[in-house]
Coordinates of C-alpha atoms in Angstrom, one line a residue:
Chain B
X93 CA 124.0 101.2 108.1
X94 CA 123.7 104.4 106.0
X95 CA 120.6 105.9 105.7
X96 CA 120.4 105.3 101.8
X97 CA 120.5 101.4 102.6
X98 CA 118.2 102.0 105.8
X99 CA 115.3 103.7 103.3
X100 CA 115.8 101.5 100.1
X101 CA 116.2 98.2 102.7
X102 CA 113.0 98.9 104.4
X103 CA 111.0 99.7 101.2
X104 CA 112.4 96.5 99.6
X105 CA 111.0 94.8 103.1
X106 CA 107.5 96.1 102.7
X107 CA 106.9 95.8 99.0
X108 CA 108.7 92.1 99.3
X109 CA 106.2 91.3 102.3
X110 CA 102.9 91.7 99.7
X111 CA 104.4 89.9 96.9
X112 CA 103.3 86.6 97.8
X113 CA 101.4 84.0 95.9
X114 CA 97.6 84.6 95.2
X115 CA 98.2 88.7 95.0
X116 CA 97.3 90.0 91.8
X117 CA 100.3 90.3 89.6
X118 CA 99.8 93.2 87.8
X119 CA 99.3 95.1 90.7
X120 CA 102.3 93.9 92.3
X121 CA 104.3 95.0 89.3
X122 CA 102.7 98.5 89.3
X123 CA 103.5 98.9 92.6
X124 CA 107.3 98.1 92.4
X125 CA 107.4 100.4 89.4
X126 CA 105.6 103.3 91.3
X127 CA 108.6 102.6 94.0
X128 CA 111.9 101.5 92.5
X129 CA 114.2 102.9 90.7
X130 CA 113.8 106.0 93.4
X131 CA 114.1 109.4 93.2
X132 CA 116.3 111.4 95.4
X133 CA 113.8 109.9 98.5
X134 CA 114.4 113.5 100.2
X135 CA 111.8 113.2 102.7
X136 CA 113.0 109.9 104.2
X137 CA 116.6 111.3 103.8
X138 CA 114.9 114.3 106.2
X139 CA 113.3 112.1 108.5
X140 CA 116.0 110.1 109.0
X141 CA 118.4 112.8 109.6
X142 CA 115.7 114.9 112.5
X143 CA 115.9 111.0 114.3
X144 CA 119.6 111.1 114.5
X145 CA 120.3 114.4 115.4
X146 CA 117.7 113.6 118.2
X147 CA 119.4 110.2 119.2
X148 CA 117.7 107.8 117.3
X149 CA 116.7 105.7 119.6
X150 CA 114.3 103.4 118.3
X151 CA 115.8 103.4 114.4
X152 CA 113.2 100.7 113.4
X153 CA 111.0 102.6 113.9
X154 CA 112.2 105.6 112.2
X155 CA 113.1 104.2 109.2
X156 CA 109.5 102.8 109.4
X157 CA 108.3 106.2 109.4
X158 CA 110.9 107.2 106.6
X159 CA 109.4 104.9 104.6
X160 CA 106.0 105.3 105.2
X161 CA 106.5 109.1 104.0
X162 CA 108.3 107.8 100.5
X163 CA 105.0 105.8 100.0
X164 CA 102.8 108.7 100.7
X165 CA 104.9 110.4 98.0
X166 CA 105.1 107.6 95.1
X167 CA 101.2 107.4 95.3
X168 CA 100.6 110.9 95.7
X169 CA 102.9 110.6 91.9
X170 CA 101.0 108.2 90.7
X171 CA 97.9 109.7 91.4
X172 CA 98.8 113.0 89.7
X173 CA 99.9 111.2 86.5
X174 CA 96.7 110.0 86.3
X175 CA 95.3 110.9 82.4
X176 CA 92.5 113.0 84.6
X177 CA 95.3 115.2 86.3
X178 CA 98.5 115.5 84.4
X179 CA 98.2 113.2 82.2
X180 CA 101.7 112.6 82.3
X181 CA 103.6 110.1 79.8
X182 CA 106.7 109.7 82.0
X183 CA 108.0 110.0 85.4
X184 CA 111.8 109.7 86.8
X185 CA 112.7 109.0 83.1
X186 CA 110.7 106.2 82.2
X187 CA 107.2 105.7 81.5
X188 CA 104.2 106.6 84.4
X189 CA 102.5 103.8 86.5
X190 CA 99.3 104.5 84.4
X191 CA 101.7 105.0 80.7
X192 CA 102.7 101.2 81.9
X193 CA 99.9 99.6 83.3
X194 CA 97.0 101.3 82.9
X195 CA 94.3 103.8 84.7
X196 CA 92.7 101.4 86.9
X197 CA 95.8 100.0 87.8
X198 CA 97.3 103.2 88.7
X199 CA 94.5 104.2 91.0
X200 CA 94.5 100.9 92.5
X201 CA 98.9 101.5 93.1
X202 CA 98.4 104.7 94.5
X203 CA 95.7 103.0 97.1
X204 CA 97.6 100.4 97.8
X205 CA 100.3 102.5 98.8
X206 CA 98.8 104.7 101.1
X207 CA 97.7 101.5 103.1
X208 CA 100.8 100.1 102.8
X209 CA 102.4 103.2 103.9
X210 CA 100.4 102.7 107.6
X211 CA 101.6 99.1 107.2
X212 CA 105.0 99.5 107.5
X213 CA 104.3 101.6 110.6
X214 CA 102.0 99.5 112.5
X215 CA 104.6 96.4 112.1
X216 CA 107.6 98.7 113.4
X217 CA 105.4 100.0 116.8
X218 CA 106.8 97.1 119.2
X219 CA 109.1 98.6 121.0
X220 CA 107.6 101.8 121.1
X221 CA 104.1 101.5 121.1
X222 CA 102.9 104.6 123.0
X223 CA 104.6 106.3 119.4
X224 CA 102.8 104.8 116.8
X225 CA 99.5 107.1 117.2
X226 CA 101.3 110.4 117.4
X227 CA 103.3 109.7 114.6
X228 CA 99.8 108.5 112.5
X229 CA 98.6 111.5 113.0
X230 CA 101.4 113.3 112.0
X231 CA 101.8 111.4 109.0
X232 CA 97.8 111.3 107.9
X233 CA 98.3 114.7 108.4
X234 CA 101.1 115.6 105.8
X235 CA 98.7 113.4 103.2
X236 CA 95.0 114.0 103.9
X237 CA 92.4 116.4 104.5
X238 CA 92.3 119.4 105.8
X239 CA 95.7 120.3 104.6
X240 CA 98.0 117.3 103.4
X241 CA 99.4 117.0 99.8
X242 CA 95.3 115.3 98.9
X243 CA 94.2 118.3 99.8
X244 CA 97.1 120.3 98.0
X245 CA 96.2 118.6 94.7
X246 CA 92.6 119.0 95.4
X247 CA 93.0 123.1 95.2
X248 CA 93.8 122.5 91.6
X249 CA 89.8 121.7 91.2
X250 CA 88.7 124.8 93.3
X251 CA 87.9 127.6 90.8
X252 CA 89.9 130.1 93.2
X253 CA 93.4 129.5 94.7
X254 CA 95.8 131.5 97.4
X255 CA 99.2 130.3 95.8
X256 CA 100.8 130.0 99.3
X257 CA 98.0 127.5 100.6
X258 CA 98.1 125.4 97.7
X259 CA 102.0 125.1 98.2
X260 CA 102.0 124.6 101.6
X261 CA 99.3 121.6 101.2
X262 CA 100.8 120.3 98.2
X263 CA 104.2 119.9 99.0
X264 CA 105.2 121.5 102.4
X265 CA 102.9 119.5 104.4
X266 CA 104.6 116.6 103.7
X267 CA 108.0 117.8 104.0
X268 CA 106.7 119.2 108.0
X269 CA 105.3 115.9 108.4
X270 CA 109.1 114.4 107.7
X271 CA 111.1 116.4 110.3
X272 CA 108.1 116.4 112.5
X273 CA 108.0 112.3 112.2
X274 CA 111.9 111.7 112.3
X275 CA 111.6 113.5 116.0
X276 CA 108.4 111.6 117.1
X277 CA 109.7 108.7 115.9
X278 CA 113.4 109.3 118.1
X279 CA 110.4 110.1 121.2
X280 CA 111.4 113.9 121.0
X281 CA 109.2 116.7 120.7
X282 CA 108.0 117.5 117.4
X283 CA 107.2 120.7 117.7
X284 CA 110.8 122.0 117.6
X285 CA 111.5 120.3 114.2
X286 CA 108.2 121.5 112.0
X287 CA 109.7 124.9 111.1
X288 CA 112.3 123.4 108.8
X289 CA 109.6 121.0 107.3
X290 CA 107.6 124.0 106.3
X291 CA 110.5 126.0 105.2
X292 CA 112.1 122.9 103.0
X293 CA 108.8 122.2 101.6
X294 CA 108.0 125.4 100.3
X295 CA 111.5 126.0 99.1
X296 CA 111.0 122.9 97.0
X297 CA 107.9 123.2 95.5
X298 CA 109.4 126.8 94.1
X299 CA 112.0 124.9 93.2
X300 CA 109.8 122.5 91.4
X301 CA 107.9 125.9 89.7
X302 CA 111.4 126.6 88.6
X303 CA 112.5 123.6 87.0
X304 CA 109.3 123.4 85.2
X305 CA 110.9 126.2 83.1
X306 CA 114.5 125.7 83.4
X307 CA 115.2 122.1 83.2
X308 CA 116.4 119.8 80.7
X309 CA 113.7 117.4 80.3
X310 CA 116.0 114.3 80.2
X311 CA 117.3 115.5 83.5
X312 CA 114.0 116.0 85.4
X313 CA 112.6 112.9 84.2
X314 CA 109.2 114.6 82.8
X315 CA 108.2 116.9 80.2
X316 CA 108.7 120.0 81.2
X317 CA 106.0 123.6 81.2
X318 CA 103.3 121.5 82.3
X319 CA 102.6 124.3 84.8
X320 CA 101.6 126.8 82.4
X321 CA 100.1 124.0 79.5
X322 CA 97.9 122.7 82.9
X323 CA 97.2 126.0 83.9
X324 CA 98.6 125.4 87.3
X325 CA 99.5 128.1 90.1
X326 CA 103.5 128.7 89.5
X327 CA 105.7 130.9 92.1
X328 CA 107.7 131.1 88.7
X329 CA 104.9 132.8 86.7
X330 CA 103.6 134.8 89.7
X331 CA 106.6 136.3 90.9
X332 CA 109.0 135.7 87.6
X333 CA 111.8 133.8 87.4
X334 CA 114.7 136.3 89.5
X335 CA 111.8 136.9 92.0
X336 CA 111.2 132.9 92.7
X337 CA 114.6 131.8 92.6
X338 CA 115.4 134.8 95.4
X339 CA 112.5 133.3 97.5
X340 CA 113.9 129.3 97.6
X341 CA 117.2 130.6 98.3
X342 CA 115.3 133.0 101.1
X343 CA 113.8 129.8 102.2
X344 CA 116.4 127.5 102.2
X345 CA 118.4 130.0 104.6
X346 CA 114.9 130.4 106.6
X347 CA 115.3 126.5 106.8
X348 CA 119.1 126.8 107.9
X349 CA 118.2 128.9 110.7
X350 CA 115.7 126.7 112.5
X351 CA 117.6 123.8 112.9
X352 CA 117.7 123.4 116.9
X353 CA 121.2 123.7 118.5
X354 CA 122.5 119.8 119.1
X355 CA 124.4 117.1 117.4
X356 CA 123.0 116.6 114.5
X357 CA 122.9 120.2 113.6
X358 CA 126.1 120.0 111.2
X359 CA 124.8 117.1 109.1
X360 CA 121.2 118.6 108.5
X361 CA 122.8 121.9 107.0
X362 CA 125.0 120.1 104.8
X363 CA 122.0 118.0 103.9
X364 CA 120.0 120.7 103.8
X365 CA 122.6 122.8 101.4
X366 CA 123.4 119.7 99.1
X367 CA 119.6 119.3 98.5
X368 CA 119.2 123.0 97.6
X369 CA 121.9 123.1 95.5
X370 CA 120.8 120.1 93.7
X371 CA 117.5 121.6 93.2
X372 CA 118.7 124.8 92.0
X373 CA 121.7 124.8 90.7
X374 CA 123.8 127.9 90.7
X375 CA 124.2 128.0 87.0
X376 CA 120.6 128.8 86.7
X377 CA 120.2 131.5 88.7
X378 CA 123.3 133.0 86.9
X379 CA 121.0 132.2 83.6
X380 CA 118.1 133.1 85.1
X381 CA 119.5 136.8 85.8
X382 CA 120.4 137.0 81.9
X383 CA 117.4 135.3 80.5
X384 CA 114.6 137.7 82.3
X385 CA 114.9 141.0 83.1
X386 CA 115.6 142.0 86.7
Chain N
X213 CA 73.7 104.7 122.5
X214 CA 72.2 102.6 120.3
X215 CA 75.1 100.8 117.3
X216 CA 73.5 103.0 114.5
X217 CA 74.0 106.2 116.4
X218 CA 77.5 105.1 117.1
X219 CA 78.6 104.7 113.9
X220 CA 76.4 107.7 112.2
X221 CA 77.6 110.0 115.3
X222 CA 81.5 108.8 114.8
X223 CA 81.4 109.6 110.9
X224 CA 79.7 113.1 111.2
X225 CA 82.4 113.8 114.1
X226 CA 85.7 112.4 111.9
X227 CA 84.3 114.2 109.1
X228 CA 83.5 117.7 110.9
X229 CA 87.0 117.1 112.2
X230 CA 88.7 118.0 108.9
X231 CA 85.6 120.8 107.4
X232 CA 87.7 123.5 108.9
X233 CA 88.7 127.0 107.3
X234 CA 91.5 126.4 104.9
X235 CA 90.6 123.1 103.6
X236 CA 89.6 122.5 99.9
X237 CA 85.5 123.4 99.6
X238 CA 85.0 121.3 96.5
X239 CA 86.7 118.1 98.6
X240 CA 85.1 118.9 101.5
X241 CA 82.0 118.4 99.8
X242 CA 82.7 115.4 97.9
X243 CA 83.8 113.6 100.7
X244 CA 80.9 114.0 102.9
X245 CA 78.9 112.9 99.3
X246 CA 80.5 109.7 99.4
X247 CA 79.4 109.3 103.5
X248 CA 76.2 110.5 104.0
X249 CA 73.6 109.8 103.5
X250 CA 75.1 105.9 103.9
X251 CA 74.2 102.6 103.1
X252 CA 73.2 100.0 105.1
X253 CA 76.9 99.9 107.1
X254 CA 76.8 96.4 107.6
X255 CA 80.8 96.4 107.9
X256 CA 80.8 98.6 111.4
X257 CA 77.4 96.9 112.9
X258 CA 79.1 93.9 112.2
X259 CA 81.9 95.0 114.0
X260 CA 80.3 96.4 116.9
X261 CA 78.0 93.5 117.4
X262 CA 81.3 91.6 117.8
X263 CA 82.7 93.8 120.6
X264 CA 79.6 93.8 122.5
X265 CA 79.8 89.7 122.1
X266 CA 83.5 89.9 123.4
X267 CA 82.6 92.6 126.2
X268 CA 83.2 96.3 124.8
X269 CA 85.3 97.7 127.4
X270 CA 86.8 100.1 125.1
X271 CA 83.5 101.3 123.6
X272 CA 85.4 104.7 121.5
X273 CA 88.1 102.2 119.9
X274 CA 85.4 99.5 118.9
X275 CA 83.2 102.7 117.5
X276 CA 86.5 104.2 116.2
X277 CA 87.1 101.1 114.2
X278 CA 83.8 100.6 113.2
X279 CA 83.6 103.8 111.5
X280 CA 87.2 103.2 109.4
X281 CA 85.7 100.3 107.8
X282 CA 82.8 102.2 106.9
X283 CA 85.4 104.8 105.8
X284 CA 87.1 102.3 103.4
X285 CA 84.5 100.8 102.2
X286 CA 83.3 104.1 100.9
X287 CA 86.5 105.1 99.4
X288 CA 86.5 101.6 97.6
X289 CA 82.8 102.8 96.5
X290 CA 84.1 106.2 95.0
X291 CA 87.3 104.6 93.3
X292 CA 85.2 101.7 91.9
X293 CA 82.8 104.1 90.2
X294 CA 85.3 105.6 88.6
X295 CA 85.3 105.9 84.6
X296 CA 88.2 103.8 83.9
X297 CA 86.2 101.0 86.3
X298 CA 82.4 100.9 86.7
X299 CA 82.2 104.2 85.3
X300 CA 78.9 104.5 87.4
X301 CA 76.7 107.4 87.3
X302 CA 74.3 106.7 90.1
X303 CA 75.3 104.9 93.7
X304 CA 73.0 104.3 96.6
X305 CA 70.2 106.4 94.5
X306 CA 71.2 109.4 94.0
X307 CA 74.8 110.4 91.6
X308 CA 78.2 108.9 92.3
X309 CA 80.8 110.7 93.3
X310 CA 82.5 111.7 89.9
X311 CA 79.5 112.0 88.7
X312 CA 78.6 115.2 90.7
X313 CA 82.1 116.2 91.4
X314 CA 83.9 115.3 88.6
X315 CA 86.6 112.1 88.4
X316 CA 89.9 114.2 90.2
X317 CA 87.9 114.7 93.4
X318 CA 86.4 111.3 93.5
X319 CA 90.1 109.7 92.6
X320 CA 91.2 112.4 95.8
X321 CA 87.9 111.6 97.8
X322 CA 89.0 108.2 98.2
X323 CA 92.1 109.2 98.8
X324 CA 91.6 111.1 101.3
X325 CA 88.8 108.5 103.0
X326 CA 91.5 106.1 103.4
X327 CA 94.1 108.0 105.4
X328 CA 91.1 109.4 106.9
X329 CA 90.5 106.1 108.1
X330 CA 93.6 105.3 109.7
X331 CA 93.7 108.9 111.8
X332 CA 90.1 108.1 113.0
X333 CA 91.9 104.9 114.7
X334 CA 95.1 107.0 116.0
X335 CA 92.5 109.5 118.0
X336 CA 91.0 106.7 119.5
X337 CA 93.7 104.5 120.8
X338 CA 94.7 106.5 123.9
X339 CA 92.7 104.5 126.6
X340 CA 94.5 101.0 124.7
X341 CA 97.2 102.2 123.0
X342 CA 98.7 98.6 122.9
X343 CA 95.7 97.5 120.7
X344 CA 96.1 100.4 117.7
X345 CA 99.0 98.3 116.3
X346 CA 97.1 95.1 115.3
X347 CA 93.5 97.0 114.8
X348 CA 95.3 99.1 112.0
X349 CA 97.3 95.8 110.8
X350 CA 93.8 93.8 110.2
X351 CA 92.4 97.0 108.7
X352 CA 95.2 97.4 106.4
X353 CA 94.9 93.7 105.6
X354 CA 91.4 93.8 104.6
X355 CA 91.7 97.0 102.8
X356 CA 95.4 96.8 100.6
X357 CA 97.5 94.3 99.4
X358 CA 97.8 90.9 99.2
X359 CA 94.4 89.8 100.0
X360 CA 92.3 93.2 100.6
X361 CA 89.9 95.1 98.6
X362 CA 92.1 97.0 96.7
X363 CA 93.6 93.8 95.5
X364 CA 89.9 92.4 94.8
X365 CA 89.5 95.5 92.4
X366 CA 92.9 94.9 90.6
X367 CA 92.3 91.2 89.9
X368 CA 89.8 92.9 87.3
X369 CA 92.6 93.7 85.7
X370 CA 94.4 90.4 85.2
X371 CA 94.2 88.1 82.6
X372 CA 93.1 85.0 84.0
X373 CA 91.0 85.0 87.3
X374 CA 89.7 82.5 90.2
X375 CA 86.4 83.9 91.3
X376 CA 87.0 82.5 94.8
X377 CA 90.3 84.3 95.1
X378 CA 88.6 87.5 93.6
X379 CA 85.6 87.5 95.5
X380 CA 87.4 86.6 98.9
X381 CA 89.9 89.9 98.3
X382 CA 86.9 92.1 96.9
X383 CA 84.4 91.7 99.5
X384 CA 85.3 89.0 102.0
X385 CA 88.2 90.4 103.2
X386 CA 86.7 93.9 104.7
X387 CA 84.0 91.9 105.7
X388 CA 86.8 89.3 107.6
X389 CA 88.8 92.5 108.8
X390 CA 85.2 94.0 110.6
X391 CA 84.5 90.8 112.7
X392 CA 88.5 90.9 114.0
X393 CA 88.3 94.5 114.6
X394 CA 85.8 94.2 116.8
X395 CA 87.4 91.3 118.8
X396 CA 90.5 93.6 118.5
X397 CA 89.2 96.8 119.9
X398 CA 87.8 94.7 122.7
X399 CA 90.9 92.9 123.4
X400 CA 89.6 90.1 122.7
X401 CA 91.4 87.1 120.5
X402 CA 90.3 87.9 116.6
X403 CA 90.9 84.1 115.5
X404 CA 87.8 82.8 117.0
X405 CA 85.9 86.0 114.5
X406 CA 87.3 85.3 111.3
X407 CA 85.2 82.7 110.2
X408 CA 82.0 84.5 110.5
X409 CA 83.5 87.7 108.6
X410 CA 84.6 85.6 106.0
X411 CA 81.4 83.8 105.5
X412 CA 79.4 86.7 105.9
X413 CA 81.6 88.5 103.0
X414 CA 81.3 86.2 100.7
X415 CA 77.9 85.2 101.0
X416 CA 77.4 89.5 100.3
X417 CA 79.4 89.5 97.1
X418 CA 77.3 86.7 95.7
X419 CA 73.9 88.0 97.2
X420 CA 75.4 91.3 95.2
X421 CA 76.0 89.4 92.1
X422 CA 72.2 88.1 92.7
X423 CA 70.8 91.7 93.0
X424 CA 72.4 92.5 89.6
X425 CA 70.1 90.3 87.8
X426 CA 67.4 90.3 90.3
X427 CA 66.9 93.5 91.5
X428 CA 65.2 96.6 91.1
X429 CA 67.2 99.3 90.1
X430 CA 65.5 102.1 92.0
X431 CA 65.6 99.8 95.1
X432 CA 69.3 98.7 94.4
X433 CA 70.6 102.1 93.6
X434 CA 72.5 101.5 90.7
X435 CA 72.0 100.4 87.4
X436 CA 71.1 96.3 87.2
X437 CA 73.2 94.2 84.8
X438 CA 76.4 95.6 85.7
X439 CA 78.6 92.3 86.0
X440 CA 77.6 91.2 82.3
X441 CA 78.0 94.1 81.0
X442 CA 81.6 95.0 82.6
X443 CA 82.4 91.3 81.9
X444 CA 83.2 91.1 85.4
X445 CA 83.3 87.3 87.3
X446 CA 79.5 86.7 88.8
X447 CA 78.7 83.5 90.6
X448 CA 75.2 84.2 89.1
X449 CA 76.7 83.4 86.0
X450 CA 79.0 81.1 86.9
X451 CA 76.1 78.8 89.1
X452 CA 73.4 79.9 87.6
X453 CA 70.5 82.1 89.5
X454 CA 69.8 79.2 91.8
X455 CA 72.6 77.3 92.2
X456 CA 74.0 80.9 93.3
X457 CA 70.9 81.2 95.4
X458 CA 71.6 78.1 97.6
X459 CA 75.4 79.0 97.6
X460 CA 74.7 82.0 99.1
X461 CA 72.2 80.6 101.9
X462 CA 74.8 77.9 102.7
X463 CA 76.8 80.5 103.5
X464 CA 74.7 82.6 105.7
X465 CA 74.0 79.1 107.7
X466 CA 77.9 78.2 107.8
X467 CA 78.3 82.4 109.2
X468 CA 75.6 81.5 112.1
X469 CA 77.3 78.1 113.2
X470 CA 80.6 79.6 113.5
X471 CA 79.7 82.3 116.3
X472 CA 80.8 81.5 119.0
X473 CA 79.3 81.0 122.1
X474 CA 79.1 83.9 124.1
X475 CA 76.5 86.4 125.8
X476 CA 76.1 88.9 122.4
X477 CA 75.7 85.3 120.4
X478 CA 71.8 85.5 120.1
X479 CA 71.8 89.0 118.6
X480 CA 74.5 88.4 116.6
X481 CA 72.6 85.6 114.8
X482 CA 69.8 88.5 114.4
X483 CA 71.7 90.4 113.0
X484 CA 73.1 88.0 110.6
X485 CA 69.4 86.4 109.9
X486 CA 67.8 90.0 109.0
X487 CA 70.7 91.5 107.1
X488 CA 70.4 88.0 104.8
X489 CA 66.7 88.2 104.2
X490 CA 67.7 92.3 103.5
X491 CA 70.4 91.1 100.8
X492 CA 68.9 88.5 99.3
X493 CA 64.2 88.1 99.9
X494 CA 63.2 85.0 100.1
X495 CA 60.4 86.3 97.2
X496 CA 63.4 86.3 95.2
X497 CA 64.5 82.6 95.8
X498 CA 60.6 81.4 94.7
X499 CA 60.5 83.6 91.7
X500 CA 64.1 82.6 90.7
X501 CA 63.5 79.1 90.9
X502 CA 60.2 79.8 88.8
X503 CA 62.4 81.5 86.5
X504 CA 65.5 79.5 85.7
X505 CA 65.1 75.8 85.0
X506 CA 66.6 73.8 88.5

């Protein structure tokens, strides 16, 4: 099975698996709408691809883990829509979780996700049981306290901010928690694989900086210059717009580099340079180098 | 160590565990607001007078899930006080959560809390490592969806309700999930627990409905007359003060004939016969019958 089918099958599974008479409807629609249609699901795509190029040998449960990450994300979304963060109107093109259904329904979706998202791991431990608390930890760790993507979003209500701490809570610690996870998950060491996380995270929350002022709207799926209307810290308005689009492309070459010599190698660089390149396309930085001065 | 300095001692310890350099101050600090100082933390007693009953021979798992309960239960505090539910401004005496730290940190607090919860079950598994996969699945269960407390909260926002159903999801279940845990984390079979959690739980939401209208609100906590105001499903509506009064001591009678028997049976009955005539005084049962016409 591809790993497209593997992710979208085993979020299907999970969601499907709490959609049973006596659950509270309108939370069970939220929570398919927080989930499906998908966006480009690059952190299960990541986890996934570490497994294989590390054998893959228990695939349940690393598409378990894949999927747990893509939870932690689609609440983590639905939490910053939320009218007291961004206050956002749309997401991936259509309306938010809490534009939909509602605030209280929106807290309650991102919740349930996050519970959901130890769920699907628990159920997928059977035939590896001794991984299940590693990869927890590793996991809990990409989303919570001290330095998980909660804690990223949490910097934005500290009244001073290191950019680079912020970035690296807010979207890289997920993104080391993926590469870290698809290894764990294949019973290989982690530790090898975290580097590319960190460097892939970073690279796309620049990237993210970047297509708050580049993008079409219609193509990113929300309004774009929320950054500077929300007052948020942007590697776009701290190091301009030549300055951060040289730094993801530095990072994404940083993130090259670490992948460990074996099989797999091949197939996480082209990932790796399709994702990038998708991110940031070269047209922009062509128009970037005209719009601002070097 | 006595059960109270197990819990207290296992929350301080998770929660030290994350107030390290480079975390979030503001979060920090809202997050041990939400824990300490606590309330009475019936859910872990509860589930630590269970694994004595069934033997404790796994004492930092039993404690370790004791203290995730406790964990969820006071992210489902922080959420619930939230403006776009309760919109509370005081909780166990003193201000909630968004009221002293604003509503993002208390919609991250409880974020946080609940992965938080789930790690503090990871760290403990390694001495029964084949346990951690159903403790976290009953957890899960009585905290997400279908049938958890996170579901309880969202059937607030449907349009038709059965108070049964609400208040098994809203209270019972965490209450149900607390007794299995600690058969769980003492290997023992959770079936034979169920009953007792379940029983327990909902004889709590109604004593809680009771304490709405009854109490004192500088001994409660919170503002009284909450449920009417909110429109929320009350059994002390729905029965009427006394009929809700005998409900709820059926209850605590049908909790106390479903322990089994066993050596920690005796104090479990204790337990369950002072943390009733805590909830629920039987002054309150004379001067409600005095009160409302039988």
């Amino acid at each position: 099975m591809d790993t497209q089918s593997r992710i979208e099958r085993a979020l299907h599974a999970t969601l499907s698996a709490h959609e049973v008479a006596g659950a509270p409807h309108r939370l069970v629609a939220a929570i398919r709408h927080a989930v499906f249609p998908g966006g480009a699901r690059i952190r299960p795509h990541l986890c996934i691809a570490v497994a294989l190029a590390c054998g893959d040998d228990d695939p349940g449960l690393a598409t378990a883990a894949a999927a747990s990450l893509e939870l932690m994300h689609c609440a983590s979304l639905v939490h910053d829509d939320l009218p007291c963060f961004d206050n956002a109107a749309t997401r991936r093109g259509r309306p938010s979780v809490q534009a939909a259904y509602g605030e209280p329904l929106a807290v309650l979706t991102g919740d349930a996700l996050i519970v959901m998202a130890f769920q699907i791991l628990a159920a997928a431990a059977g035939k590896s049981p001794a991984r299940l608390a590693p990869l927890m930890s590793t996991i809990a760790a990409g989303t919570g306290m001290p330095f998980g993507i909660v804690a990223g979003q949490a910097w934005e209500c500290e009244p001073k901010v290191n950019l680079s701490d912020y970035q690296r809570a807010k979207t890289g610690a997920l993104f080391a928690a993926a590469t870290a996870a698809g290894a764990q998950a294949a019973g290989a060491d982690p530790a090898r694989w975290r580097t590319l996380g960190e460097r892939l995270g970073e690279a796309y929350q620049i990237a993210d900086d970047i297509r708050d002022v580049m993008a079409d709207p219609d193509v990113l799926g929300k309004p774009i210059g929320q950054d500077a209307s929300l007052g948020r810290p942007s590697a776009a308005h701290q190091l301009g717009l030549t300055g951060a689009i040289e730094h993801f492309e530095g990072l994404v070459a940083g993130a090259m580099e670490s992948i460990p010599n074996c099989a797999g190698a091949p197939r996480l660089r082209a990932l790796v340079k399709m994702e990038s390149e998708r991110l940031v396309p070269k047209a922009w930085c062509e128009d970037a180098a005209r719009r601002v001065p070097a």
